[in-house]
Tab-separated table of C-alpha atoms in Angstrom:
chain	number	residue	atom	x	y	z
E	33	MET	CA	-0.009	-0.126	-0.065
E	34	GLU	CA	1.251	3.392	-0.870
E	35	LEU	CA	1.138	5.820	2.091
E	36	LYS	CA	0.095	9.323	1.756
E	37	GLN	CA	2.799	11.832	2.685
E	38	ASN	CA	1.160	14.159	5.203
E	39	LYS	CA	4.055	14.553	7.588
E	40	ASN	CA	2.972	18.091	8.362
E	41	ILE	CA	0.013	16.593	10.138
E	42	ALA	CA	0.762	15.380	13.621
E	43	ALA	CA	-1.073	12.849	15.741
E	44	LEU	CA	-0.069	13.890	19.349
E	45	PHE	CA	-0.630	11.159	21.993
E	46	ASP	CA	-0.467	11.078	25.824
E	47	ILE	CA	0.390	7.610	26.815
E	48	ASP	CA	-0.911	6.710	30.381
E	49	GLY	CA	-4.620	6.127	30.311
E	50	THR	CA	-4.689	7.065	26.565
E	51	ILE	CA	-2.681	4.375	24.970
E	52	PHE	CA	-1.641	2.301	27.848
E	53	ARG	CA	-4.298	0.898	29.966
E	54	ASP	CA	-2.407	1.805	33.202
E	55	SER	CA	0.477	3.949	34.197
E	56	LEU	CA	3.975	3.140	32.937
E	57	LEU	CA	5.557	4.650	36.104
E	58	THR	CA	3.080	2.450	38.269
E	59	ALA	CA	4.190	-0.585	36.289
E	60	HIS	CA	7.890	0.243	36.560
E	61	PHE	CA	7.411	0.805	40.314
E	62	LYS	CA	6.121	-2.678	40.699
E	63	LYS	CA	9.036	-4.321	38.892
E	64	LEU	CA	11.578	-2.352	41.030
E	65	VAL	CA	9.963	-3.929	43.988
E	66	LYS	CA	9.656	-7.349	42.490
E	67	TYR	CA	13.295	-7.357	41.693
E	68	GLU	CA	14.241	-6.000	45.046
E	69	ILE	CA	15.859	-3.019	43.743
E	70	ILE	CA	13.463	-0.999	45.903
E	71	SER	CA	12.224	-2.301	49.345
E	72	TYR	CA	8.500	-2.930	49.697
E	73	ASP	CA	8.655	-1.019	53.013
E	74	LYS	CA	9.003	2.146	50.888
E	75	ILE	CA	5.572	1.630	49.294
E	76	LYS	CA	3.338	-0.358	51.820
E	77	HIS	CA	2.044	3.104	52.965
E	78	LEU	CA	0.306	3.380	49.521
E	79	GLU	CA	-1.832	0.255	50.087
E	80	PRO	CA	-4.521	2.027	52.157
E	81	LEU	CA	-4.703	4.923	49.472
E	82	LYS	CA	-5.075	2.352	46.745
E	83	ILE	CA	-8.118	0.763	48.606
E	84	ALA	CA	-9.573	4.010	49.262
E	85	TRP	CA	-9.298	4.912	45.565
E	86	LYS	CA	-10.875	1.617	44.505
E	87	ASN	CA	-13.633	2.336	47.046
E	88	ARG	CA	-14.155	5.815	45.369
E	89	GLU	CA	-13.355	7.298	48.673
E	90	ILE	CA	-10.585	9.452	46.990
E	91	THR	CA	-9.905	10.345	43.495
E	92	TYR	CA	-7.337	8.434	41.123
E	93	ASP	CA	-5.385	11.697	40.847
E	94	GLU	CA	-5.094	11.912	44.711
E	95	TYR	CA	-3.746	8.273	44.779
E	96	MET	CA	-1.378	8.739	41.884
E	97	ASN	CA	-0.046	12.100	43.315
E	98	GLU	CA	1.163	10.201	46.466
E	99	LEU	CA	2.418	7.220	44.549
E	100	ILE	CA	4.383	9.499	42.146
E	101	LYS	CA	6.067	11.455	45.204
E	102	THR	CA	6.953	7.992	46.632
E	103	TYR	CA	8.463	6.873	43.194
E	104	HIS	CA	10.554	10.052	42.834
E	105	THR	CA	12.029	9.684	46.297
E	106	SER	CA	12.550	5.920	45.784
E	107	ILE	CA	14.546	5.974	42.625
E	108	THR	CA	16.817	8.940	43.943
E	109	GLY	CA	20.250	7.540	44.485
E	110	LEU	CA	19.607	4.380	42.338
E	111	ASN	CA	22.165	3.482	39.530
E	112	ILE	CA	20.943	3.887	36.119
E	113	ASN	CA	21.601	0.271	35.303
E	114	GLU	CA	19.240	-1.047	37.954
E	115	VAL	CA	16.507	1.347	36.754
E	116	GLU	CA	17.070	0.505	33.142
E	117	PHE	CA	16.876	-3.134	33.846
E	118	ALA	CA	13.244	-2.911	35.437
E	119	ALA	CA	12.291	-0.524	32.545
E	120	LYS	CA	13.157	-3.218	29.937
E	121	LYS	CA	11.268	-5.836	32.030
E	122	THR	CA	8.224	-3.395	32.233
E	123	ILE	CA	8.079	-3.064	28.526
E	124	GLU	CA	8.602	-6.818	27.933
E	125	THR	CA	5.658	-7.717	30.086
E	126	GLU	CA	3.258	-4.678	29.973
E	127	SER	CA	3.500	-3.128	26.477
E	128	LYS	CA	0.677	-5.136	25.036
E	129	LYS	CA	-1.779	-3.663	27.587
E	130	LEU	CA	-3.187	-1.124	25.083
E	131	TYR	CA	-6.579	0.488	24.463
E	132	ILE	CA	-7.860	-0.994	21.259
E	133	TYR	CA	-9.041	2.369	20.062
E	134	THR	CA	-5.869	4.193	20.245
E	135	LYS	CA	-3.738	1.326	19.147
E	136	ASN	CA	-5.938	1.179	15.860
E	137	ARG	CA	-5.863	5.063	15.564
E	138	ILE	CA	-1.881	4.813	15.710
E	139	GLU	CA	-2.022	2.464	12.872
E	140	TRP	CA	-4.339	4.726	11.016
E	141	HIS	CA	-2.262	7.683	11.363
E	142	ARG	CA	0.669	5.645	10.002
E	143	GLN	CA	-1.314	4.757	6.939
E	144	GLN	CA	-2.195	8.495	6.353
E	145	GLY	CA	1.524	9.388	6.571
E	146	HIS	CA	1.019	11.593	9.686
E	147	LYS	CA	3.958	12.239	12.200
E	148	ILE	CA	3.007	10.020	15.245
E	149	ILE	CA	4.263	11.792	18.451
E	150	PHE	CA	4.103	10.748	22.031
E	151	ILE	CA	4.108	13.328	24.703
E	152	SER	CA	3.988	11.824	28.236
E	153	GLY	CA	4.682	12.711	31.864
E	154	SER	CA	6.011	9.121	32.501
E	155	PRO	CA	9.933	8.828	32.660
E	156	ASP	CA	11.796	9.326	29.510
E	157	PHE	CA	13.469	5.948	30.041
E	158	LEU	CA	10.066	4.239	29.767
E	159	VAL	CA	8.563	6.555	27.139
E	160	ASN	CA	11.371	5.922	24.677
E	161	LYS	CA	10.846	2.171	25.019
E	162	ILE	CA	7.226	2.045	24.359
E	163	ALA	CA	7.671	4.594	21.627
E	164	ASN	CA	10.144	2.108	19.938
E	165	GLU	CA	7.761	-0.635	20.487
E	166	LEU	CA	4.862	1.153	18.716
E	167	ASN	CA	7.060	2.946	16.108
E	168	ALA	CA	6.378	6.471	16.975
E	169	ASP	CA	8.278	9.090	15.070
E	170	LEU	CA	9.061	11.386	18.005
E	171	TRP	CA	8.812	10.935	21.779
E	172	PHE	CA	8.808	13.256	24.709
E	173	GLY	CA	8.747	12.267	28.462
E	174	SER	CA	9.781	13.619	31.928
E	175	THR	CA	13.676	13.699	32.121
E	176	TYR	CA	15.162	12.025	35.236
E	177	LEU	CA	18.497	13.659	35.700
E	178	THR	CA	21.493	11.514	36.597
E	179	LYS	CA	25.164	12.345	37.700
E	180	ASN	CA	27.822	9.667	37.514
E	181	ASP	CA	24.975	7.211	36.460
E	182	ILE	CA	23.209	7.882	39.875
E	183	PHE	CA	19.488	9.501	39.791
E	184	THR	CA	19.844	12.797	41.529
E	185	GLY	CA	16.109	13.420	42.248
E	186	ASP	CA	16.012	16.363	39.788
E	187	ILE	CA	13.256	16.203	37.204
E	188	LEU	CA	12.433	18.135	34.145
E	189	PRO	CA	8.613	17.324	34.054
E	190	MET	CA	6.297	16.770	31.058
E	191	TRP	CA	3.158	15.837	32.983
E	192	ASP	CA	1.687	19.322	33.120
E	193	SER	CA	-0.209	21.288	30.341
E	194	ILE	CA	2.433	24.045	30.128
E	195	SER	CA	5.334	21.698	29.493
E	196	LYS	CA	3.326	19.713	26.824
E	197	LEU	CA	2.276	22.997	25.331
E	198	ASN	CA	5.903	24.469	25.096
E	199	THR	CA	7.056	21.006	23.550
E	200	ILE	CA	4.216	21.195	20.980
E	201	GLU	CA	5.341	24.776	19.937
E	202	ARG	CA	8.798	23.472	19.418
E	203	ILE	CA	7.510	20.505	17.398
E	204	LYS	CA	5.340	22.964	15.347
E	205	GLN	CA	8.221	25.262	14.560
E	206	SER	CA	10.914	22.360	13.947
E	207	TYR	CA	8.713	20.263	11.836
E	208	ASN	CA	6.256	22.854	10.125
E	209	ILE	CA	3.308	21.180	11.677
E	210	ASP	CA	-0.165	22.271	10.585
E	211	LEU	CA	-1.910	22.098	14.152
E	212	SER	CA	-5.285	23.091	12.611
E	213	ASN	CA	-5.298	19.676	10.775
E	214	SER	CA	-3.496	17.785	13.376
E	215	TYR	CA	-4.832	15.316	16.096
E	216	ALA	CA	-4.391	15.008	19.733
E	217	TYR	CA	-5.386	12.180	22.246
E	218	GLY	CA	-5.368	12.696	26.056
E	219	ASP	CA	-7.367	11.651	29.017
E	220	THR	CA	-6.715	14.189	31.844
E	221	ASN	CA	-6.494	17.873	32.597
E	222	GLY	CA	-2.615	17.791	31.926
E	223	ASP	CA	-3.642	17.135	28.271
E	224	TYR	CA	-6.129	20.032	28.038
E	225	LEU	CA	-3.894	22.577	26.321
E	226	MET	CA	-2.650	19.958	23.946
E	227	LEU	CA	-6.171	19.011	22.931
E	228	SER	CA	-7.151	22.691	22.709
E	229	LYS	CA	-4.331	23.560	20.099
E	230	VAL	CA	-5.356	21.032	17.371
E	231	GLY	CA	-8.221	20.795	15.044
E	232	ASN	CA	-9.155	17.333	15.867
E	233	PRO	CA	-8.993	16.786	19.648
E	234	TYR	CA	-9.797	13.313	21.152
E	235	ALA	CA	-10.633	12.815	24.941
E	236	ILE	CA	-9.919	9.024	25.750
E	237	ASN	CA	-11.847	7.987	28.765
E	238	PRO	CA	-11.569	11.461	30.095
E	239	ASN	CA	-11.888	12.320	33.758
E	240	GLN	CA	-14.651	14.761	34.970
E	241	GLU	CA	-12.115	17.695	35.415
E	242	LEU	CA	-10.988	17.360	31.696
E	243	LEU	CA	-14.523	16.920	30.506
E	244	ASN	CA	-15.741	20.010	32.333
E	245	LYS	CA	-12.851	22.125	30.947
E	246	LEU	CA	-13.562	20.988	27.477
E	247	LYS	CA	-17.235	21.849	27.841
E	248	ASP	CA	-16.681	25.323	29.729
E	249	ASN	CA	-14.256	26.355	26.863
E	250	ASN	CA	-16.449	25.192	23.907
E	251	ILE	CA	-13.770	22.666	22.556
E	252	LYS	CA	-15.453	20.362	20.131
E	253	ALA	CA	-13.701	17.322	21.038
E	254	ASN	CA	-14.568	13.642	20.219
E	255	ILE	CA	-15.185	11.648	23.296
E	256	ILE	CA	-14.049	8.085	23.393
E	257	VAL	CA	-15.056	5.689	26.090
E	258	GLU	CA	-13.630	2.152	26.037
E	259	ARG	CA	-14.814	-0.506	28.501
E	260	LYS	CA	-13.634	-4.178	27.856
E	261	ASP	CA	-14.308	-4.706	24.155
E	262	VAL	CA	-17.001	-2.060	23.772
E	263	ILE	CA	-16.124	1.386	22.407
E	264	HIS	CA	-18.453	4.305	22.652
E	265	GLU	CA	-17.874	7.564	20.671
E	266	PHE	CA	-19.600	10.890	20.787
E	267	SER	CA	-18.860	14.537	20.164
E	268	LEU	CA	-19.130	17.634	22.388
E	269	ASN	CA	-21.130	20.213	20.482
């Protein structure tokens, strides 16, 4: 099949909760514990929060915020080789846990000749591996800084709207991207500005905060809800 060459049109994808059905960071954290790189004692305080989230007593974001803080503290001081080992194991065992809808959309964009770009708040050493697995053209993640192969605890984030927006502006300039005809896919408020910048925004299983913001700002997004093997699609008018 001859592919159309539309490389000035981009398909911008968040990863966690948009392509991947869980959080790459969470999956990596579990591997660090499994291989005894990190002690379980460092994460056992998260169990009551996890139960509270599952019982809808706290939000997912509240649970994740505490988990991410614990993760950041836990990998500080680790050697890059230990972290990379667990990262490779994470992708080997978890990279097939994808949403059907966005997996198919990636393939559709590839057939159209669009530039496929992953922009994620997950650590860059995880984002690059799943980007390679799914043949993305470009990828951007949160940069976890090291010195002498040891993680320092310093991070250049990519999980907030402003960081993602700044990255999109650089992509637009560097690759002459036509945002008005481009696509974006995200699931939380951190993806709002990314969705608002393109002509074809898609909210994948959006949380209430993102849905409200899209409505309040009259963003005509496509809403996708995937549960088990059923996909619902509707538009915000």
